[in-house]
Short mmCIF file of C-alpha atoms in Angstrom, two decimals:
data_model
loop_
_atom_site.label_atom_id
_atom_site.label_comp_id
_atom_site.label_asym_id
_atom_site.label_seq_id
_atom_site.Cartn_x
_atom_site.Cartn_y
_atom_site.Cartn_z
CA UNK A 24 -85.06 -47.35 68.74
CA UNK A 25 -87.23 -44.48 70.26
CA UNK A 26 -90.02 -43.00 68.80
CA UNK A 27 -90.69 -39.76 68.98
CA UNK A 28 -93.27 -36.76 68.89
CA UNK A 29 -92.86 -32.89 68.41
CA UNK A 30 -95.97 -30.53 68.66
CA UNK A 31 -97.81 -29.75 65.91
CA UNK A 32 -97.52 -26.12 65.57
CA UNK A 33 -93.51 -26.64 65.34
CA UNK A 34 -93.53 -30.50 63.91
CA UNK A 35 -93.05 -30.92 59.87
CA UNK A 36 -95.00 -34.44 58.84
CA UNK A 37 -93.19 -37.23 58.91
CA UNK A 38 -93.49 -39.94 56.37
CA UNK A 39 -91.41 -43.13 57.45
CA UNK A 40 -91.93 -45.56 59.54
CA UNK A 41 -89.42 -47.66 61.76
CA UNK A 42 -86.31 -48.51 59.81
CA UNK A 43 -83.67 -51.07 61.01
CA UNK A 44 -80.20 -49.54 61.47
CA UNK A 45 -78.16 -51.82 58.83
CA UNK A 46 -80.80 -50.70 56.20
CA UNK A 47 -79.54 -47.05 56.73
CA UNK A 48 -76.12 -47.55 56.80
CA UNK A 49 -76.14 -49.25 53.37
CA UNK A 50 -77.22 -45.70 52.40
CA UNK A 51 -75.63 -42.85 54.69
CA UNK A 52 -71.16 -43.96 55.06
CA UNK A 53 -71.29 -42.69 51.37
CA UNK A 54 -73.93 -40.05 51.16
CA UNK A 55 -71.04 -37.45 50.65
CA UNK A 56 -68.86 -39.68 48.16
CA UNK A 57 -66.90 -37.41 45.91
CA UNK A 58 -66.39 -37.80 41.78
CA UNK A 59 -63.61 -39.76 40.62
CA UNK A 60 -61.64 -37.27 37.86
CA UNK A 61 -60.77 -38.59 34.79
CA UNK A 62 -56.59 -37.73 33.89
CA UNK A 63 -56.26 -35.17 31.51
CA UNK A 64 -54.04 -37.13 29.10
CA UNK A 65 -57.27 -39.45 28.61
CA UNK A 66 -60.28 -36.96 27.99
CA UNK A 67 -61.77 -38.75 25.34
CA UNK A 68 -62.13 -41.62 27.20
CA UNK A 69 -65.46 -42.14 29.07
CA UNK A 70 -65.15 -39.87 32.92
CA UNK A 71 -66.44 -41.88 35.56
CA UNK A 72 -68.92 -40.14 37.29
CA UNK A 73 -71.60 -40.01 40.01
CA UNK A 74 -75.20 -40.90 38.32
CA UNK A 75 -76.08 -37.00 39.54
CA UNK A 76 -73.63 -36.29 37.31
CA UNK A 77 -74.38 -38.48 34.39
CA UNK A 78 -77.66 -37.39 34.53
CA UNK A 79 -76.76 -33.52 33.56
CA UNK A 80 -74.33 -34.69 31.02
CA UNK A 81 -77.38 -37.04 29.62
CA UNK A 82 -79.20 -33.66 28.41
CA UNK A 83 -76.67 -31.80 27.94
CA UNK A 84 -75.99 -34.66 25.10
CA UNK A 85 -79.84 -35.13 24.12
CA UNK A 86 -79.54 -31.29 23.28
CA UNK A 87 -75.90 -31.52 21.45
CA UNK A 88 -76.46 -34.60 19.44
CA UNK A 89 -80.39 -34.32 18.64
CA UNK A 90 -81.56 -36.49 15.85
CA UNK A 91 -78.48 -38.81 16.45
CA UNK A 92 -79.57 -39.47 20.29
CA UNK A 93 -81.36 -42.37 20.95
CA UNK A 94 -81.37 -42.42 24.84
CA UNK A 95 -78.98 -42.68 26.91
CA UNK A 96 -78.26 -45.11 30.78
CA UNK A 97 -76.17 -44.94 33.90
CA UNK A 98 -73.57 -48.26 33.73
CA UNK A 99 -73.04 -48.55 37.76
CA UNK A 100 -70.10 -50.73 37.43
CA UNK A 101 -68.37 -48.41 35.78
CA UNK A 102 -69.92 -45.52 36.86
CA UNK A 103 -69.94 -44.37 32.99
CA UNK A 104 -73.11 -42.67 30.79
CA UNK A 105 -73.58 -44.62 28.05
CA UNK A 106 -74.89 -42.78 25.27
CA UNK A 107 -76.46 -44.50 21.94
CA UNK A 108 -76.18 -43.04 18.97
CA UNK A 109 -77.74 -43.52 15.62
CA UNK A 110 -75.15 -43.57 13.52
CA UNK A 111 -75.60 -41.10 10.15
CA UNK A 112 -73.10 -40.16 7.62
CA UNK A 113 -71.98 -37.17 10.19
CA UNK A 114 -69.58 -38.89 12.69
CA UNK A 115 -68.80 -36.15 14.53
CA UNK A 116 -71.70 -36.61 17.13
CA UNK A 117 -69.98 -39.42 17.90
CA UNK A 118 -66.47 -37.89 18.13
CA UNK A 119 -68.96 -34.76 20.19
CA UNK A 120 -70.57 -37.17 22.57
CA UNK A 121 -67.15 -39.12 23.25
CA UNK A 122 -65.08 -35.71 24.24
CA UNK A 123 -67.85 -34.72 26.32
CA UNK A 124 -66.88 -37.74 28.67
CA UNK A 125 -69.50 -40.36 27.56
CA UNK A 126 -69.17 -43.73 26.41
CA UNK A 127 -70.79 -44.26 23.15
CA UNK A 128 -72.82 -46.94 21.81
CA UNK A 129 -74.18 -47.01 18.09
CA UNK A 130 -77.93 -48.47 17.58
CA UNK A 131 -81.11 -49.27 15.59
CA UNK A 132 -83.96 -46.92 16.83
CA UNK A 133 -83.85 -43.48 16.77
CA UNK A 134 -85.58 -41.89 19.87
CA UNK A 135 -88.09 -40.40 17.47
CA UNK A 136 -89.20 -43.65 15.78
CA UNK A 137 -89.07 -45.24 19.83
CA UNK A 138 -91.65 -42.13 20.59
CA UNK A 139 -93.78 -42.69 17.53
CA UNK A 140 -94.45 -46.70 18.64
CA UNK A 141 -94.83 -45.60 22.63
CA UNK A 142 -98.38 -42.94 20.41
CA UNK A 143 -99.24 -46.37 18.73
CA UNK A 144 -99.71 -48.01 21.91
CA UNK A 145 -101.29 -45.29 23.40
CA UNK A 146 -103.97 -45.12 20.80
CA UNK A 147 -104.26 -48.91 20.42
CA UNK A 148 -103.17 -50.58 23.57
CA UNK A 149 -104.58 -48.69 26.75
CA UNK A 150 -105.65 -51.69 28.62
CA UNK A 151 -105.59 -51.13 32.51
CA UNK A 152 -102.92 -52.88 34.16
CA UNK A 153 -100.61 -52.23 31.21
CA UNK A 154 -97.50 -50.25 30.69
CA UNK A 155 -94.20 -48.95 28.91
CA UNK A 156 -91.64 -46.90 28.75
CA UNK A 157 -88.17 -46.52 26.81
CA UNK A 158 -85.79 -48.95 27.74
CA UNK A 159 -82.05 -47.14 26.91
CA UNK A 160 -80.24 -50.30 27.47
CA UNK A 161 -81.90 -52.90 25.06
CA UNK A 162 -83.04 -49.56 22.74
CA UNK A 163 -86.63 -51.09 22.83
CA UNK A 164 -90.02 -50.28 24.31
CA UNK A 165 -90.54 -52.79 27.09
CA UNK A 166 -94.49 -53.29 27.46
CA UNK A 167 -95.39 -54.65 30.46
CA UNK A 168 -98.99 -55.91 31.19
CA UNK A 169 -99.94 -57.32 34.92
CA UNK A 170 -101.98 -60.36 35.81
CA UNK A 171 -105.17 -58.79 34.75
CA UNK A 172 -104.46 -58.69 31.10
CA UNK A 173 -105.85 -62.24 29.55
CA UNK A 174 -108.00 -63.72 26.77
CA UNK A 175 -108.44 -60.53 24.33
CA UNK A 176 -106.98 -57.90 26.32
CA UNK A 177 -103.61 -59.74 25.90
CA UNK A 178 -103.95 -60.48 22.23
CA UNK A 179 -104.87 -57.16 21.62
CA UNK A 180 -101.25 -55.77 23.19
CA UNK A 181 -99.25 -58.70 21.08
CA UNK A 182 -101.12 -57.69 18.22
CA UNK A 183 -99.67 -54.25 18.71
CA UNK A 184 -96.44 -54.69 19.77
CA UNK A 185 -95.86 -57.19 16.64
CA UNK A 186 -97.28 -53.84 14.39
CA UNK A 187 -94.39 -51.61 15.75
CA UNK A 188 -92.25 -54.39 13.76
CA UNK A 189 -89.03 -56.44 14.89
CA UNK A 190 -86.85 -55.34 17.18
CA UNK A 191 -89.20 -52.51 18.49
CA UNK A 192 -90.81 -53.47 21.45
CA UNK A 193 -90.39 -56.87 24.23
CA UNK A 194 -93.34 -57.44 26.36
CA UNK A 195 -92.81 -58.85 29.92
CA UNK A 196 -95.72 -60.44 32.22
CA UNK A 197 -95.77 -59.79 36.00
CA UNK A 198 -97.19 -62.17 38.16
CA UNK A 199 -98.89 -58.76 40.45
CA UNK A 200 -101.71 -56.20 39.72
CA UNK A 201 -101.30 -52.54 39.01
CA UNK A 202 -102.28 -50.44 41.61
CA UNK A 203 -102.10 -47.13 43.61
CA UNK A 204 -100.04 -47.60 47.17
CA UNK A 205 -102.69 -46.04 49.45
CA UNK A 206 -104.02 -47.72 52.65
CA UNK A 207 -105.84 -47.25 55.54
CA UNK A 208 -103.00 -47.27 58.74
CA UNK A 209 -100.09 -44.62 59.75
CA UNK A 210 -98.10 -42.05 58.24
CA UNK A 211 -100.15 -39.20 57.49
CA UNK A 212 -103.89 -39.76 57.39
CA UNK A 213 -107.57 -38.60 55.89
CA UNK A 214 -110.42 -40.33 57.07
CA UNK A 215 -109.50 -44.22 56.34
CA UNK A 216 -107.32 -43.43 53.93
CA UNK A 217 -103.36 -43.73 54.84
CA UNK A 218 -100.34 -42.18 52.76
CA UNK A 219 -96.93 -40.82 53.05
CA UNK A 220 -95.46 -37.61 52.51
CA UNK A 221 -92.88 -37.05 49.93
CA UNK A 222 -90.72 -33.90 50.84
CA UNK A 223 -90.83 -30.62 52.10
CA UNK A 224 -91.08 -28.17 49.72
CA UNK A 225 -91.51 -23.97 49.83
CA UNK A 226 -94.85 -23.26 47.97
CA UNK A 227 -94.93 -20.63 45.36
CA UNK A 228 -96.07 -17.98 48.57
CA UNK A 229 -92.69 -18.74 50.70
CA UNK A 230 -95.04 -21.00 52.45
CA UNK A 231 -94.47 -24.45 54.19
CA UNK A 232 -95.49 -27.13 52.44
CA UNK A 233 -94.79 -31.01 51.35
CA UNK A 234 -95.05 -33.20 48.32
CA UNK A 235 -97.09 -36.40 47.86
CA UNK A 236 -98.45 -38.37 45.82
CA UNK A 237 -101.46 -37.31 43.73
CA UNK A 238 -103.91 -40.06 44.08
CA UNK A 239 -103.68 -39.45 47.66
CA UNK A 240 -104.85 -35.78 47.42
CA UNK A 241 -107.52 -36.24 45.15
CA UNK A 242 -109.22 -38.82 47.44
CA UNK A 243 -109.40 -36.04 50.46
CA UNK A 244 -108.49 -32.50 51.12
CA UNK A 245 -107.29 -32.72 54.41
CA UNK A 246 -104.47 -34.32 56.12
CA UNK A 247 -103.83 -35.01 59.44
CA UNK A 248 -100.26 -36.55 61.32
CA UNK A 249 -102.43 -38.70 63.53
CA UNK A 250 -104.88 -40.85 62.41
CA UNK A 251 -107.69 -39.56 63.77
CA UNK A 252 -106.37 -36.56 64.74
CA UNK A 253 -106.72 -33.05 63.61
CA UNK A 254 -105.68 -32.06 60.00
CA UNK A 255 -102.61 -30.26 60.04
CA UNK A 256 -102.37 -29.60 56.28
CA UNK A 257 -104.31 -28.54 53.30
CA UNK A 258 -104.52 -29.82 49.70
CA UNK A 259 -103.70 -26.95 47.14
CA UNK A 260 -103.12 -28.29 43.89
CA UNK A 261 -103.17 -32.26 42.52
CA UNK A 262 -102.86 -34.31 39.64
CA UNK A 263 -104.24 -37.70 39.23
CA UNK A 264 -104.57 -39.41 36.60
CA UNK A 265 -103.40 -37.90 33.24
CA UNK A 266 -100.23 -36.17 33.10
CA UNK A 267 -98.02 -37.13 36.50
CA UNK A 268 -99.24 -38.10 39.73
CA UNK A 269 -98.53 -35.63 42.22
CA UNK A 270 -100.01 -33.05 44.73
CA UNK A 271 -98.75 -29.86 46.92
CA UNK A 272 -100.26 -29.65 50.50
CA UNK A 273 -99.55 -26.50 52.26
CA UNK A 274 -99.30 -26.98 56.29
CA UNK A 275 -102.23 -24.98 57.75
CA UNK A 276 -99.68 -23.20 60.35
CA UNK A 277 -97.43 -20.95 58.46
CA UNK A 278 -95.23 -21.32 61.49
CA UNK A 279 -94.27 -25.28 60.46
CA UNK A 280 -90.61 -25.90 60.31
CA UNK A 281 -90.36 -28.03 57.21
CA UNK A 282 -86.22 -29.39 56.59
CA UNK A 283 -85.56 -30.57 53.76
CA UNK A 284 -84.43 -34.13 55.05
CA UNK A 285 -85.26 -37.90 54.12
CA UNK A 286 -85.97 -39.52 57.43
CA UNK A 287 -84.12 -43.03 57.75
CA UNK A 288 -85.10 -44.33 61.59
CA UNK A 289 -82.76 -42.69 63.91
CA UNK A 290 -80.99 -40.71 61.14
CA UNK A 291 -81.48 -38.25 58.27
CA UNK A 292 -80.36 -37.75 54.87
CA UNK A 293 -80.38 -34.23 53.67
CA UNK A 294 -81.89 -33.44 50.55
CA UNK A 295 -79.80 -30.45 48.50
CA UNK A 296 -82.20 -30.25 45.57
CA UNK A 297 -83.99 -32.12 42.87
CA UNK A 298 -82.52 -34.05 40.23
CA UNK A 299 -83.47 -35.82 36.53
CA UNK A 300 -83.32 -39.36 37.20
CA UNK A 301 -81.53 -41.62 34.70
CA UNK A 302 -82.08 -45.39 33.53
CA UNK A 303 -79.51 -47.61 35.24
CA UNK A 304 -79.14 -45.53 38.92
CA UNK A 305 -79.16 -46.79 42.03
CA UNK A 306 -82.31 -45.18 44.16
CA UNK A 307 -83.80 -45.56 47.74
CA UNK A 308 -87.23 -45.20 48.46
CA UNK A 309 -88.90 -44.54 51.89
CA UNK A 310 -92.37 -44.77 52.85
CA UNK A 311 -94.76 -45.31 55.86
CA UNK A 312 -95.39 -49.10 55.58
CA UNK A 313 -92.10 -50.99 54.16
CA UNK A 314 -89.53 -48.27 55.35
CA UNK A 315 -85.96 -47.59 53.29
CA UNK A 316 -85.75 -50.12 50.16
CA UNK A 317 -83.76 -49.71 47.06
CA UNK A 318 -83.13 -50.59 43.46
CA UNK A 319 -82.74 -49.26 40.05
CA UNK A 320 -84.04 -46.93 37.57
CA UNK A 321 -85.56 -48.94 34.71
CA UNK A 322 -87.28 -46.45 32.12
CA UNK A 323 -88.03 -42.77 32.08
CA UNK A 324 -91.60 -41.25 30.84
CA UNK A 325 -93.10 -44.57 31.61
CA UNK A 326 -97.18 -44.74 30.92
CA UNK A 327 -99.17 -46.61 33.20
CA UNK A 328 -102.51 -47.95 33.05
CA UNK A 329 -104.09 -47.92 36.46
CA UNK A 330 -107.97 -48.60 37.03
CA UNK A 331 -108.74 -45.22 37.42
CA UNK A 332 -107.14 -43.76 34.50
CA UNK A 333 -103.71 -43.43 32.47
CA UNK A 334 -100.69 -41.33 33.94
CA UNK A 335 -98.05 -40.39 32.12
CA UNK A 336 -94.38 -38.92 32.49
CA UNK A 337 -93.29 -41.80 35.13
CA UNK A 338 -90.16 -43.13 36.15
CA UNK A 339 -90.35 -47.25 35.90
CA UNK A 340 -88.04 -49.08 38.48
CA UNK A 341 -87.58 -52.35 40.21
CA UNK A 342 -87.88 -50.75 43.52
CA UNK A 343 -90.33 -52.51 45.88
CA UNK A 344 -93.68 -50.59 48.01
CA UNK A 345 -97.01 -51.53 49.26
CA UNK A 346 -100.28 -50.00 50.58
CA UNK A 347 -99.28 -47.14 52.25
CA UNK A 348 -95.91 -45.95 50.86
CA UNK A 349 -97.60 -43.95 47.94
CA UNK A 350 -96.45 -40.33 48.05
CA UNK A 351 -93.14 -41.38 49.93
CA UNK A 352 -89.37 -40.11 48.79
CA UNK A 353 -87.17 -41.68 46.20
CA UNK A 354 -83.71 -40.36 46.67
CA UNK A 355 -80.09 -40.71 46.28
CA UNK A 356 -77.52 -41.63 48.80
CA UNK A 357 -75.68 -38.06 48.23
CA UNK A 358 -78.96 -36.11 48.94
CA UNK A 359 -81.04 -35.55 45.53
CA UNK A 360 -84.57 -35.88 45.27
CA UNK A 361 -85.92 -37.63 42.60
CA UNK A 362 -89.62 -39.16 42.76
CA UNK A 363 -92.82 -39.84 44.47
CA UNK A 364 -94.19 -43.18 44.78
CA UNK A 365 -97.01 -43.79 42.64
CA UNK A 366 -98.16 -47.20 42.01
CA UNK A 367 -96.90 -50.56 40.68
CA UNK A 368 -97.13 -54.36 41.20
CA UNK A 369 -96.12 -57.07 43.83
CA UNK A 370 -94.45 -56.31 47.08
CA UNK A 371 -91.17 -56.32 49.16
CA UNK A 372 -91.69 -60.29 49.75
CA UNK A 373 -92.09 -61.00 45.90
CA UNK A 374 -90.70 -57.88 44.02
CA UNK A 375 -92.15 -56.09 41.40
CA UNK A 376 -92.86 -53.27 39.37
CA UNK A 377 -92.95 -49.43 41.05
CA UNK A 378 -93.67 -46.36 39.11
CA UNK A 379 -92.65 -42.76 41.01
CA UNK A 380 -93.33 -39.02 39.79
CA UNK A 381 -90.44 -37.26 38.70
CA UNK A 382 -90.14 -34.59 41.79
CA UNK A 383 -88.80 -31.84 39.15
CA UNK A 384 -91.61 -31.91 37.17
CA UNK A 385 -93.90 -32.06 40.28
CA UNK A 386 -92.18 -29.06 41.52
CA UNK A 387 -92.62 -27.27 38.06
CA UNK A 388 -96.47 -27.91 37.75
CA UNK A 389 -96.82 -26.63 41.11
CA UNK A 390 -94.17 -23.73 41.39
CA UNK A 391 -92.32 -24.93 44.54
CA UNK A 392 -88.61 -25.00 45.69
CA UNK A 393 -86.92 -27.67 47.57
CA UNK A 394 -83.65 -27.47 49.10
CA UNK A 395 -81.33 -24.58 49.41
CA UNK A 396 -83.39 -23.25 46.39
CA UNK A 397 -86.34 -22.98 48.87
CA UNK A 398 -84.30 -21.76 51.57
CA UNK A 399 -85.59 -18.88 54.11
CA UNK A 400 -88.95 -18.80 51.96
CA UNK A 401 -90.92 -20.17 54.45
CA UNK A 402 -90.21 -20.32 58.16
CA UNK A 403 -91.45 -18.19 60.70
CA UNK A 404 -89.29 -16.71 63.35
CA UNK A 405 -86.04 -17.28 61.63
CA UNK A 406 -86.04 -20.07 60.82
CA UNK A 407 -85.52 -21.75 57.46
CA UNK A 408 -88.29 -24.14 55.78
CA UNK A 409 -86.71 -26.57 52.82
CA UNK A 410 -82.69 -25.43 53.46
CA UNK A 411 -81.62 -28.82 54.70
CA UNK A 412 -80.24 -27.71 58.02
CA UNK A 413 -82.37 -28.28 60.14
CA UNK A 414 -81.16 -31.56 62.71
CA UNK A 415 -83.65 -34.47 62.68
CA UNK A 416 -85.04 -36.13 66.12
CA UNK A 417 -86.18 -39.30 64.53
CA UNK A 418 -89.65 -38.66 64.65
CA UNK A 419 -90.27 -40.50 61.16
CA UNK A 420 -92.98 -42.98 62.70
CA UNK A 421 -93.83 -40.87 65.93
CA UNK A 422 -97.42 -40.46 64.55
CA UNK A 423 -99.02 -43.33 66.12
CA UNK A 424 -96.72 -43.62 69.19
CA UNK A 425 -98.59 -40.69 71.06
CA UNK A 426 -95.10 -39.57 72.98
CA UNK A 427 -94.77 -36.05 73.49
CA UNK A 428 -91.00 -34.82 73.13
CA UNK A 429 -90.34 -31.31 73.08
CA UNK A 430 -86.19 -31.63 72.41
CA UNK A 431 -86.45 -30.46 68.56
CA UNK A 432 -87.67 -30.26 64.96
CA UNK A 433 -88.85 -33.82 63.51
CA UNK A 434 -86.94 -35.61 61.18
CA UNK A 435 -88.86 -35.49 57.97
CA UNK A 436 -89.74 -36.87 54.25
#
């Protein structure tokens, strides 16, 4: 596989590094799959749907059913939303949520008395290397504290899960540490420090810019595609820690073709726009050390506890990265963006936990478009930063190679 690299002044950053050719087919033969109808003679029977999909019906229901909703998952078997309910003397949120194409399941906790024990072990359990987050499918919190929490630290978290009382909470031990994913190496650099860039976005001006991951930005203001070599983009806004983990960095030549694509190797993956992610869907992440890797969504607004402070609003999956992936894509295989790589435990040999940004919060915070929503807002010349159309030329891990090709735009994350 060649390796590739475009001139600055025309090349958008490139996050990914080398990625074997059966990992991105897995992903790419059914990046345009197509929803599956449900008959009209069977409409209150659960639709099967793309997880895209389930994830707009999911708050369209949260909304609808309000009291009564106690979370909701994607089943990818049957590529069904399953709802749960807490069932009240009004059945008709049940009878609501059924016609609307969902399949239904009645529980214990209500999503407000779930909320109220995540406060209590905000207040009473913020131990670094701990975590939580909603878990729709077993309607529990699941607590997860990392190798660091022993001896009092660990009786401390018991001692509060056993206070949110039975059948509130499970607490799991991983064998790995909590951490950040930054590194010194490739990808996109600042001083020693290595990272990855998320996606292209159009900045609140109409100018080009990217995504990353927070932790990354705060460490250093400038960002270069070389290490080494000379920054190429600025730091304008970031968050890290408190509430998300996320930065925009605006490319210092307002000329920068930025497509919004996912890099996979010696292919790309367009991205249409951002989505809500939703517990139980399949995701891909790609960053600058371990390439294209996949896995599920495990819990929404997840808390994490890293040494240098608590960050909030995070997706919680099973997803693996390491040192150096942090700020790189999480994605679907039709196209939607989803998160940023934050932090987590273990690695792609052992597993473990990973924690991303949402993207559409990220975007919110920092009033940028991605997509066709971002399209024409900030190229120069004609052409279009963020509208997806631009062709890649594989020039995901051409930082480091130092070979000059002049045939196109770079493939990008």
């Amino acid at each position: 596989m060649s390796h590739k690299r475009i001139p600055k002044r025309k090349a958008a950053m490139a996050a990914g590094g080398a990625v074997a050719l059966g990992a991105a087919a897995i992903l790419l033969p059914n990046a345009n799959a197509s929803q599956d109808g449900a008959p009209d003679d069977a409409a209150a029977a659960p639709k099967t749907l793309r997880a895209g999909d389930a994830s707009d019906l999911a708050s369209q229901l949260a909304g609808l059913l309000g009291d009564a909703f106690a979370g909701s998952y994607y089943d990818g078997e049957n590529k069904q939303l399953v709802v749960n309910v807490v069932p009240g003397d009004d059945n008709n949120v049940i009878v609501q949520a059924k016609k609307a194409g969902a399949a239904v399941r009645e529980v214990d906790n209500s999503m407000t008395e779930l909320e109220a024990g995540a406060r209590t072990l905000k207040s009473e359990a913020t131990i670094p290397g701990t975590s939580w987050a909603v878990d729709p499918r077993t309607n529990k919190i699941l607590v997860t504290a990392d190798s660091t929490v022993t001896g009092d630290k660990w009786d401390r978290l018991e001692s509060t899960v056993r206070s949110l009382g039975s059948g509130m909470a499970t607490v799991k031990k991983s064998a790995g540490t909590f951490k950040t994913f930054v590194s010194g190496g490739d990808a996109i650099f600042s001083g020693g420090a290595r990272c990855s860039l998320g996606f292209n976005v159009t900045a609140g001006d109409g100018s080009p810019a990217f995504l990353t991951a927070g932790h990354c930005a705060v460490a250093a203001d400038q960002w270069s595609d070389a290490q080494g070599g000379q920054p190429i983009a600025t730091v304008d806004q970031a968050v890290f820690p408190g509430a998300g983990d996320f930065a925009l960095v605006t490319y210092d030549d307002p000329a920068t073709q930025a497509p919004s694509e996912v890099n996979l190797g010696d292919q790309t993956l367009a991205i249409s726009r951002a989505a809500e992610a939703t517990v139980g869907q399949e995701v891909f992440r790609m960053g600058s050390t371990t390439g294209l890797a996949d896995g599920q969504v495990l819990g929404l607004n997840a808390t994490v506890n890293y040494p240098e402070g608590t960050v909030t609003g995070l997706i919680q999956t099973n997803v693996c990265a390491e040192p150096g992936d942090s700020g790189g894509s999480m994605f679907t295989r039709d196209g939607l963006a989803v998160g940023l790589t934050s932090g987590g435990s273990g690695d792609c040999a052992s597993g473990g936990e990973t924690f991303f940004q949402p993207v559409t919060t990220a975007l919110e915070a920092v009033g940028a478009t991605l997509g066709a929503e971002g399209a024409g807002d900030a190229g120069a010349g004609g052409e279009e930063a963020g509208a997806g159309d631009q062709p890649g030329a594989g020039a995901g891990d051409a930082a480091d190679q130092g070979v000059e090709d002049d045939s196109g735009p770079a493939g990008t994350h």
